[in-house]
Structures are given as C-alpha cells and as structure tokens.
PDB file of C-alpha atoms in Angstrom:
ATOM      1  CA  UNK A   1      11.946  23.276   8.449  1.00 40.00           C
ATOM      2  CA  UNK A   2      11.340  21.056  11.566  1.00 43.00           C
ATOM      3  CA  UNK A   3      10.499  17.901  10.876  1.00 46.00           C
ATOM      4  CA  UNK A   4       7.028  16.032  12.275  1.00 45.00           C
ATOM      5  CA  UNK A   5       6.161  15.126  15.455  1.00 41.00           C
ATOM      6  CA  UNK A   6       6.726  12.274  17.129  1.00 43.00           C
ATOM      7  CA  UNK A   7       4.555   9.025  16.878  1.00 48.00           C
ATOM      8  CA  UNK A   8       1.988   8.198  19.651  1.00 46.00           C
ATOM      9  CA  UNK A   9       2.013   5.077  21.242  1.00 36.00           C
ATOM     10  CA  UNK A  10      -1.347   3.311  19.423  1.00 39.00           C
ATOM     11  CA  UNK A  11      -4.333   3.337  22.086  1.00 32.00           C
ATOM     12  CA  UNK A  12      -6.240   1.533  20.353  1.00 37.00           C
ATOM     13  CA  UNK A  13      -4.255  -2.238  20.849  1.00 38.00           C
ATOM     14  CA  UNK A  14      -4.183  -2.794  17.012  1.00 40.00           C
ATOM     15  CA  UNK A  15      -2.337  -0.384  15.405  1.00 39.00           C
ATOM     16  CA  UNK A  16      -5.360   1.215  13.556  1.00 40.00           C
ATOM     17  CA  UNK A  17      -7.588   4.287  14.217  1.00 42.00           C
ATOM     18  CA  UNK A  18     -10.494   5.557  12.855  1.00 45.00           C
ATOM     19  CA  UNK A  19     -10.785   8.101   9.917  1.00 48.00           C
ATOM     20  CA  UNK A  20     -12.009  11.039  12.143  1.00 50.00           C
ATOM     21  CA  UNK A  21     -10.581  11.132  15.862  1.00 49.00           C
ATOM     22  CA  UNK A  22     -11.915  11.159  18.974  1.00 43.00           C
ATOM     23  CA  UNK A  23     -12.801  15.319  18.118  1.00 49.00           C
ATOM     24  CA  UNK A  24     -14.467  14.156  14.777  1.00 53.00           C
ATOM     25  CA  UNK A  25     -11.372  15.513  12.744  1.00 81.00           C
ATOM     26  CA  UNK A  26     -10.999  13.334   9.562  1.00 93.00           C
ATOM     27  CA  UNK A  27      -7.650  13.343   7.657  1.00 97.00           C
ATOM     28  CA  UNK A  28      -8.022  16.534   5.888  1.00 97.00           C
ATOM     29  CA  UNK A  29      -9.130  18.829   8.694  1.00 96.00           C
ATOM     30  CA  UNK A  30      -6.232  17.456  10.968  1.00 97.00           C
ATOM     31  CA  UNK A  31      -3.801  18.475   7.661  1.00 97.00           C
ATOM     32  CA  UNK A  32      -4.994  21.686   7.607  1.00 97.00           C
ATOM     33  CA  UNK A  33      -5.541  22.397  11.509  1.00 97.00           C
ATOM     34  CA  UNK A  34      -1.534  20.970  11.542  1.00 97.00           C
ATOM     35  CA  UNK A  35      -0.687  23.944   9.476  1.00 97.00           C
ATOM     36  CA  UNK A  36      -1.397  26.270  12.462  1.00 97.00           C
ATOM     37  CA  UNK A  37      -0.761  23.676  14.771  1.00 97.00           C
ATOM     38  CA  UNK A  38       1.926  21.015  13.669  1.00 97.00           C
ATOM     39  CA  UNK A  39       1.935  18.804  16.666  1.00 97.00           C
ATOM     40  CA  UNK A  40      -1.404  17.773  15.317  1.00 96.00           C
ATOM     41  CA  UNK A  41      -0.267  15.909  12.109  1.00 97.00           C
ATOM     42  CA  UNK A  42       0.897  13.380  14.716  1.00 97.00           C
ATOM     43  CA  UNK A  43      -2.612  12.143  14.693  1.00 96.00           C
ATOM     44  CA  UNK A  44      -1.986  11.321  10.834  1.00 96.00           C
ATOM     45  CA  UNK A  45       0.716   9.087  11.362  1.00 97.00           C
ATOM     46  CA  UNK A  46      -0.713   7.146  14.350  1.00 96.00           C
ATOM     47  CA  UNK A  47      -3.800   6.392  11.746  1.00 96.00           C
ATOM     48  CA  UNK A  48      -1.874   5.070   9.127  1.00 97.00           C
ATOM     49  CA  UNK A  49       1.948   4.928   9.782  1.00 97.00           C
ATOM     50  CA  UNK A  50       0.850   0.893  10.727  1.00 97.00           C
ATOM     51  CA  UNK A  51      -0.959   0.282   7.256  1.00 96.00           C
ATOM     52  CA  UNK A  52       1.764   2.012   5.573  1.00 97.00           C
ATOM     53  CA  UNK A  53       4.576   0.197   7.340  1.00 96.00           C
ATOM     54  CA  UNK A  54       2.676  -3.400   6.993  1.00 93.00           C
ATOM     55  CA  UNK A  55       2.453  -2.843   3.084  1.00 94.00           C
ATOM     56  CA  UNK A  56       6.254  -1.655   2.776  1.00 93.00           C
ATOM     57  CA  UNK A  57       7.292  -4.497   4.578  1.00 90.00           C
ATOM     58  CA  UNK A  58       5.811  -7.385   2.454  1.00 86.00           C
ATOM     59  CA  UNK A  59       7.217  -5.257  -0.742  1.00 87.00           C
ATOM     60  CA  UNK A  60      10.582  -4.721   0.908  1.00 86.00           C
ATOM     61  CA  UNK A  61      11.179  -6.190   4.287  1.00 83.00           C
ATOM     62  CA  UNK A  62      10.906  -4.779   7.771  1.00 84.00           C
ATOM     63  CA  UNK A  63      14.327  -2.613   7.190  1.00 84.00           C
ATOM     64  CA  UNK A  64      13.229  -0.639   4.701  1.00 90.00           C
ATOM     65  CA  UNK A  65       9.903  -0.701   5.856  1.00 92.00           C
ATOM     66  CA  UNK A  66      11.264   1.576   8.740  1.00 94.00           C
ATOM     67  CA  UNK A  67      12.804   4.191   6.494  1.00 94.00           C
ATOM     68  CA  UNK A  68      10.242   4.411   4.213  1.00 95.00           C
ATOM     69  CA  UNK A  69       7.336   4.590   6.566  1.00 97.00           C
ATOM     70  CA  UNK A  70       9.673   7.531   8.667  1.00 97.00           C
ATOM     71  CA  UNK A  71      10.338   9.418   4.831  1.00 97.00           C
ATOM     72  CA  UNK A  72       6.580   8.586   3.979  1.00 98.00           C
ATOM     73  CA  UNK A  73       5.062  11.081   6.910  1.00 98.00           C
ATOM     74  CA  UNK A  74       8.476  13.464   6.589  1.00 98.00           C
ATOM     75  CA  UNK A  75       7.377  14.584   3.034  1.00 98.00           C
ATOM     76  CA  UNK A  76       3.860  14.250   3.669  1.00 98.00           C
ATOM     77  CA  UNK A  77       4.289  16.860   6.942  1.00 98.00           C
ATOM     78  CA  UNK A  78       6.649  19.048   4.750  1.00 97.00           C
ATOM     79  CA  UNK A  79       3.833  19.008   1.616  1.00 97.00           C
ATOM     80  CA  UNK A  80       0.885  19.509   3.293  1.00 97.00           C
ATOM     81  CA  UNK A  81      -0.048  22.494   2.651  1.00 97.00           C
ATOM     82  CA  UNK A  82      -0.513  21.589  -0.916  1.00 97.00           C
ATOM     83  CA  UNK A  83      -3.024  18.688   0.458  1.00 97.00           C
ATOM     84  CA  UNK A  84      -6.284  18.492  -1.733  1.00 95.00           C
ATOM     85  CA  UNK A  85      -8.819  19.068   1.234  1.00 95.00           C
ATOM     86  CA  UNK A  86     -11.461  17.799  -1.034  1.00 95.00           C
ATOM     87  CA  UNK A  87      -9.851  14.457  -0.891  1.00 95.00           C
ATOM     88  CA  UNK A  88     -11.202  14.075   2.928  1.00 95.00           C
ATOM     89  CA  UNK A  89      -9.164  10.695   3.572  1.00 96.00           C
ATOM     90  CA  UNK A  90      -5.689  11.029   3.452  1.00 97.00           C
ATOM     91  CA  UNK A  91      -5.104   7.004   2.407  1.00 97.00           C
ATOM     92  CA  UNK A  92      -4.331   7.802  -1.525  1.00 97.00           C
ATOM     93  CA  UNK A  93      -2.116  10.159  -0.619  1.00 98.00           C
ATOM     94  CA  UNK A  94       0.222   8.503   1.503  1.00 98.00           C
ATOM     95  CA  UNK A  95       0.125   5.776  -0.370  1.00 98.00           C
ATOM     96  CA  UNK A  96       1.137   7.431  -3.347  1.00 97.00           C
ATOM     97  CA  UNK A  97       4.213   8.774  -1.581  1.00 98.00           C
ATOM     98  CA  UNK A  98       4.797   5.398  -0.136  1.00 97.00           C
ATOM     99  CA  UNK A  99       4.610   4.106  -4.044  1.00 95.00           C
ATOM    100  CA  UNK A 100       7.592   6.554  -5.184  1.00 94.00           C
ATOM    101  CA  UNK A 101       9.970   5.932  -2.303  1.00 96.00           C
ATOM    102  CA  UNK A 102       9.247   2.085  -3.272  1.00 93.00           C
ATOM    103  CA  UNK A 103      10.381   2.555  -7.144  1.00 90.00           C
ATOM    104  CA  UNK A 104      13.275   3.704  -5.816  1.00 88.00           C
ATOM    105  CA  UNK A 105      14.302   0.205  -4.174  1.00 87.00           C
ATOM    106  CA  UNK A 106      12.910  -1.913  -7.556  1.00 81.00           C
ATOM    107  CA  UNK A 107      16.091  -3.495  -8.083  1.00 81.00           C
ATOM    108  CA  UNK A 108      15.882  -4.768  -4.631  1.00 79.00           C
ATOM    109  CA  UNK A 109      12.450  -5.714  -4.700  1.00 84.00           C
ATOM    110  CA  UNK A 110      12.819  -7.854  -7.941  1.00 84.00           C
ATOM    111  CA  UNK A 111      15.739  -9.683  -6.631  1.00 81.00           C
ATOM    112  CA  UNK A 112      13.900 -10.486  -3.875  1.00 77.00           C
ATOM    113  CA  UNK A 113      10.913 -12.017  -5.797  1.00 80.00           C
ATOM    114  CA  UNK A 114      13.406 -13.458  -8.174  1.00 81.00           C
ATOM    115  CA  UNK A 115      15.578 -15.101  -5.631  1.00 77.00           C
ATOM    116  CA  UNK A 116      11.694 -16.284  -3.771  1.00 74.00           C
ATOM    117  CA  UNK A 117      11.181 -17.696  -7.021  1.00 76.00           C
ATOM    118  CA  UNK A 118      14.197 -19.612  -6.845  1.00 76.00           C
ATOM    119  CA  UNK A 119      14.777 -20.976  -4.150  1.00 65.00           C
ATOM    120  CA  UNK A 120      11.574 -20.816  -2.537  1.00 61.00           C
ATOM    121  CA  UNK A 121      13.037 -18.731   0.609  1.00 55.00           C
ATOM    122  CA  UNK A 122      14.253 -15.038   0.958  1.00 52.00           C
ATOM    123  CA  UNK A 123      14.180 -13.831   4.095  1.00 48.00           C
ATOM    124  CA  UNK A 124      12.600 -10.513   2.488  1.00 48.00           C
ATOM    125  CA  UNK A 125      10.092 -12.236   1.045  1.00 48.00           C
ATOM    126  CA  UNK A 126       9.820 -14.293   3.992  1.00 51.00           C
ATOM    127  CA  UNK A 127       8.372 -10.985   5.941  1.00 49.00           C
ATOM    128  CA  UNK A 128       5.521 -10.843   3.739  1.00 45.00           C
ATOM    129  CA  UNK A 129       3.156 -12.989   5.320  1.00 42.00           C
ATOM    130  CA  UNK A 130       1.340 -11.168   8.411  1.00 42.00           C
ATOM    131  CA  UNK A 131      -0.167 -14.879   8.785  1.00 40.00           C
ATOM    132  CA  UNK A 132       0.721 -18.276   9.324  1.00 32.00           C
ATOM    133  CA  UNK A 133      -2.151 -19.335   6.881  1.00 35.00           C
ATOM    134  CA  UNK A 134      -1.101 -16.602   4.713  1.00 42.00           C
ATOM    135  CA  UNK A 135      -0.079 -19.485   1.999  1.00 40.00           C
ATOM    136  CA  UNK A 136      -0.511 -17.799  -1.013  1.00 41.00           C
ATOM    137  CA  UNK A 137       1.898 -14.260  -0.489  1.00 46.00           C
ATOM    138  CA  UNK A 138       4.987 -17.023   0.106  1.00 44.00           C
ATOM    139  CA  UNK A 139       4.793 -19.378  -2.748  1.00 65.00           C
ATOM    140  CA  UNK A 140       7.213 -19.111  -5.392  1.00 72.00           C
ATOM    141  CA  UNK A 141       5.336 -19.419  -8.375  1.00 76.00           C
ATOM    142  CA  UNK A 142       3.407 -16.324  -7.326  1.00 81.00           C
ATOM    143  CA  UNK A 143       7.013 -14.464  -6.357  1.00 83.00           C
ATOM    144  CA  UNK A 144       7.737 -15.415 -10.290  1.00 85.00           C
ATOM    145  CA  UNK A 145       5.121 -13.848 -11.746  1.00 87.00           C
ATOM    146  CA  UNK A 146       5.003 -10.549  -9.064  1.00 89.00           C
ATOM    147  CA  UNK A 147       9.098 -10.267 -10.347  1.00 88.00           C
ATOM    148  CA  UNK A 148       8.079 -10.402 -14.208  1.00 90.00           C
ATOM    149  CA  UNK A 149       5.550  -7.493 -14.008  1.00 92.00           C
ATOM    150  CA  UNK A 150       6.197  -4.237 -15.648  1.00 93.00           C
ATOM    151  CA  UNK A 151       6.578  -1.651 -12.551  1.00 92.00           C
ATOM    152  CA  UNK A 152       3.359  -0.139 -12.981  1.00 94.00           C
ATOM    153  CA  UNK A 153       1.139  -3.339 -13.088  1.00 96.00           C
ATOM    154  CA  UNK A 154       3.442  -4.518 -10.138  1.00 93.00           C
ATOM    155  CA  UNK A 155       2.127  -0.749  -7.938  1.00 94.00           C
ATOM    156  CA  UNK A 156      -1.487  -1.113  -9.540  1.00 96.00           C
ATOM    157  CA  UNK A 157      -2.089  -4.563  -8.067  1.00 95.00           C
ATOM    158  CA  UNK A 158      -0.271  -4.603  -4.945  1.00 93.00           C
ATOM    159  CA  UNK A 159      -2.463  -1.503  -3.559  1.00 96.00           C
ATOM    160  CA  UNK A 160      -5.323  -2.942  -4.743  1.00 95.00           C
ATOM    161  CA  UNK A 161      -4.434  -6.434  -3.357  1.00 92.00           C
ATOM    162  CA  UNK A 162      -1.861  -5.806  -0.268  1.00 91.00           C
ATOM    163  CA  UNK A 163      -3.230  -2.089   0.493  1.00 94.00           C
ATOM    164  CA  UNK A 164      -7.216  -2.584   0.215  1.00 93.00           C
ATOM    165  CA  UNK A 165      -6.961   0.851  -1.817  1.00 96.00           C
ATOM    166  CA  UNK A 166     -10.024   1.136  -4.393  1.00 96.00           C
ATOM    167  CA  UNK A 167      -9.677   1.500  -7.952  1.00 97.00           C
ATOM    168  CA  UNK A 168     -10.486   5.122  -7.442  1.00 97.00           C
ATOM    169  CA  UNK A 169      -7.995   5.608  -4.427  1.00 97.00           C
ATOM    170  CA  UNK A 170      -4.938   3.998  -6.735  1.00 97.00           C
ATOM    171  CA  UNK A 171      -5.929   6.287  -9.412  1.00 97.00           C
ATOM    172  CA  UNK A 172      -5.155   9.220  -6.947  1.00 97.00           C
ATOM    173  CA  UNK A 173      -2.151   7.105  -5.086  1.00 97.00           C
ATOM    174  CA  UNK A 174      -0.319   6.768  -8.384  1.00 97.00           C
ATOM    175  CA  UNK A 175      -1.820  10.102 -10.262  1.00 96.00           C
ATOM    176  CA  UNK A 176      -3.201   8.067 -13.180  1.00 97.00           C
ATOM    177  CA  UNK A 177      -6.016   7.966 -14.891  1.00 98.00           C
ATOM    178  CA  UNK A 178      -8.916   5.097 -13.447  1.00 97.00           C
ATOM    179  CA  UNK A 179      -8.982   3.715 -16.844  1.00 97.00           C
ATOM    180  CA  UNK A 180      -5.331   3.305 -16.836  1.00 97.00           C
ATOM    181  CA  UNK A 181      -5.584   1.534 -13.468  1.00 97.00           C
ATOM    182  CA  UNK A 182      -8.289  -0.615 -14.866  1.00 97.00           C
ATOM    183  CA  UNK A 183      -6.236  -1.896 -17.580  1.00 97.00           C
ATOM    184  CA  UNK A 184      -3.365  -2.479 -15.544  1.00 97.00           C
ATOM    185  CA  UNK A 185      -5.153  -4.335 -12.941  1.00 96.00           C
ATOM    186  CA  UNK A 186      -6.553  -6.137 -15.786  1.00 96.00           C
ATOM    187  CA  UNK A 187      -3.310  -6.963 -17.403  1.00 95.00           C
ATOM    188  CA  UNK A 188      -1.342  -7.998 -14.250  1.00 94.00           C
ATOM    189  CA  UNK A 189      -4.223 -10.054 -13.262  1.00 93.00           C
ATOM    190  CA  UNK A 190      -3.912 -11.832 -16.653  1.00 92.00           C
ATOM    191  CA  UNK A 191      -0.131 -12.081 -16.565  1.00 89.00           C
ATOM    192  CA  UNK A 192      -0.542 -13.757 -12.450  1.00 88.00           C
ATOM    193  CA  UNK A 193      -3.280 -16.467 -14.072  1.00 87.00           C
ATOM    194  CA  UNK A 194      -1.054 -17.682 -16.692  1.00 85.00           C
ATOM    195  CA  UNK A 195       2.444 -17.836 -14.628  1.00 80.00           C
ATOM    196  CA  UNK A 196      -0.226 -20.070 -12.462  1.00 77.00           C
ATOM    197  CA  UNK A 197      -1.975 -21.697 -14.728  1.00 73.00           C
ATOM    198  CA  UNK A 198      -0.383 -24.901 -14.232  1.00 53.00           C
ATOM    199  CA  UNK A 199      -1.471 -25.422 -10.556  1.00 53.00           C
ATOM    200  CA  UNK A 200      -4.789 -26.124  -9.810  1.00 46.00           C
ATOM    201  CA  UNK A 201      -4.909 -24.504  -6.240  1.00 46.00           C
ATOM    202  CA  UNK A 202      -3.942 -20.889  -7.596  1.00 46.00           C
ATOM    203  CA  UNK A 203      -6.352 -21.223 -10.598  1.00 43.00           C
ATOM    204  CA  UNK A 204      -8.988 -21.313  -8.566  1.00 45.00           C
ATOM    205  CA  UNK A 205      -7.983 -18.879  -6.084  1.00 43.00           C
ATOM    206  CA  UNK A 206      -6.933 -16.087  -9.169  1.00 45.00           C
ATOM    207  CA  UNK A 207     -10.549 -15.509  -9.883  1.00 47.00           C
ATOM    208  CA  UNK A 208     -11.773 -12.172  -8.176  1.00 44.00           C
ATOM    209  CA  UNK A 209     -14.151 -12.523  -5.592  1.00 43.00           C
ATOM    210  CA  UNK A 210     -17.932 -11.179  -6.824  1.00 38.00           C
ATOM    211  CA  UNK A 211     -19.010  -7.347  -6.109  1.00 39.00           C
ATOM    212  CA  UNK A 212     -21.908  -5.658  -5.417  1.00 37.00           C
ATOM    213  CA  UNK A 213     -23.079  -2.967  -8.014  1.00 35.00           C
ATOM    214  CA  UNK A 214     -20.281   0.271  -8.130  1.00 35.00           C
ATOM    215  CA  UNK A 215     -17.903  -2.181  -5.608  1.00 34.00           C
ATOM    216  CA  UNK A 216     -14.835  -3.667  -6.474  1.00 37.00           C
ATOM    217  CA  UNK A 217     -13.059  -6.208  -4.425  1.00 34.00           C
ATOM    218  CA  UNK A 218      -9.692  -7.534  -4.450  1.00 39.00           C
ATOM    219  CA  UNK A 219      -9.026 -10.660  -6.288  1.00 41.00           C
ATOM    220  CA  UNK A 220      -9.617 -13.782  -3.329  1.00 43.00           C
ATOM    221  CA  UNK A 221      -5.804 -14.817  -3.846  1.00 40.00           C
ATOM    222  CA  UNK A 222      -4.961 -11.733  -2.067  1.00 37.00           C
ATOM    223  CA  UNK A 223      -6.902 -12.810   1.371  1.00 35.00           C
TER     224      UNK A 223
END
C-alpha cells in the first residue's frame, strides 16, 4: 500500500491552516475525496502535522517528535477509510493516534520528567518550552508531579493543556467516555496542586481560568 504524500511547504508563514481549505474542504471531505484521490490527504498533514509535531516534542523531544509525527499521518492515510465523516474535524483523531504511538515511549518520557525533576535540566525536557517566558512547562516541581501521574491522567491533561483539545475532543482522541475524562482531568489537576502546594507562584497559577456557559478552558498554568 503506498504510503502518503509528501508534505507541502506551509504557505501560510506559521505552520497552521485553516479547518476547510482554500476549496472549502474541511477535514472529513478531504479524507474521503483522498480515497479517490490520495494526493489530497496531503492537505491533512500540512493542517496539522505542525500541532501534532509541537505537542510530541514537549512530551518527547524533537527526535521522536519526527517519527511520530511521520507514523502519526502513515496510519492515519492507511485508516482512513474507516474515518467517522460525522466527526467533520479531523483534530481528535490524530491526536488519538499521536496518544498511542506516545504510550509506547512512557518509559522514556518518565525518565525524562524524572531526571527534569532532578536535576532541573534534561535536554528533552528542555524542548518543551516553545517560549522564552514559557516558565512554568520547565520547572521541576511541575516535571515531578507530570512523572508521578498514572498514564491516563498524564494523556487526559496534556491534550487538554499542551493540545487545546476540548473535553469532548479528548473523549474521542483517547476513545473514553467524557465522564471518564472529566474525572481524570479532575484527578490530575488535584494530584499537580498538591506536588505544588508548597510554592506560592504555582498555587496561584493551578487554578483554571473561568468559562463561559458549555466552555471549558485549560487550567492558566498551561499558558
């Protein structure tokens, strides 16, 4: 089976495109049109092969941010013809097959945040922060309590935090109920503000930033 296309070089300067194209095409009419036409799924990646890539890397690094991104779009090419098209955005999705490929590298993630913890420097960690303000995703107390998560609270919170994904869209990332998600969120949020607890600056930025009515936000440590 070939294998997909190609990536584009990004026209847009940032990395990022729209939901629907230039033709109007959102995610799930490009998947199917792609089945007829595969060169088209190359308009997939070039939306979120950046995202994806940017959220593997602070998990993992940028080296196995690279292979995982690539395997990310291989399977999602190869499976897409057993894409929900009622699911019109495509985000969950890849997500969700960027979320497997990670469990398979826990050991090395948890070292990571372990050794962060530590010694206050990994250079995997270190790739974690897009910005030089980006304080909180580099301090060791916060590596400490990402490390003593269970696996599940560790995916739940990182998509909502690191990958802007909605309750809703981690429910469909992960396959998992929203209630579950809910909880989990919940719990690792919990777990985070007690590992913290004894510095003032995190216990103030742990509380989650208010939400409109039906809208939740991620928790303002994650900004």
């Amino acid at each position: 089976m070939p294998g997909p296309p190609p990536a584009r070089p990004d026209t847009q300067g940032d990395g990022r495109e729209d939901s629907e194209d230039r033709g109007g095409r959102d995610d799930a009419d490009v998947i199917t049109r792609s089945l007829a036409e595969p060169e088209l799924f190359a308009g997939l990646y070039d939306r979120h092969a950046p995202d994806i890539h940017r959220y593997v890397a602070r998990r993992l690094g940028e080296g196995p941010a690279d292979d995982i991104t690539a395997e990310t779009f291989l399977i999602a090419f190869r499976t897409r013809d057993r894409y929900d098209t009622a699911h019109r955005l495509a985000r969950p999705w890849l997500y969700g097959i960027a979320a497997n490929l990670i469990g398979k590298h826990r050991r090395t993630e948890v070292r990571a945040l372990k050794a962060l913890a530590r010694t206050g420097h990994d250079p995997v960690a270190a790739s974690w922060s897009d910005r030089a303000d980006d304080r909180i995703a580099v301090q060791a107390p916060l590596a400490g309590a990402l490390a003593a998560l269970s696996p599940g609270d560790r995916h739940v919170l990182l998509l909502v935090a690191w990958a802007d994904l909605g309750y809703q869209e981690v429910a469909e990332a992960l396959r998992i109920p929203l209630g579950t998600v809910r909880s989990r969120l919940n719990r690792a949020r919990r777990k985070v503000r007690e590992a913290l607890s004894t510095d003032p600056a995190f216990t103030s930025a742990l509380d989650p930033s208010p939400a409109p009515a039906g809208q939740e936000l991620n928790p303002s440590w994650t900004k």
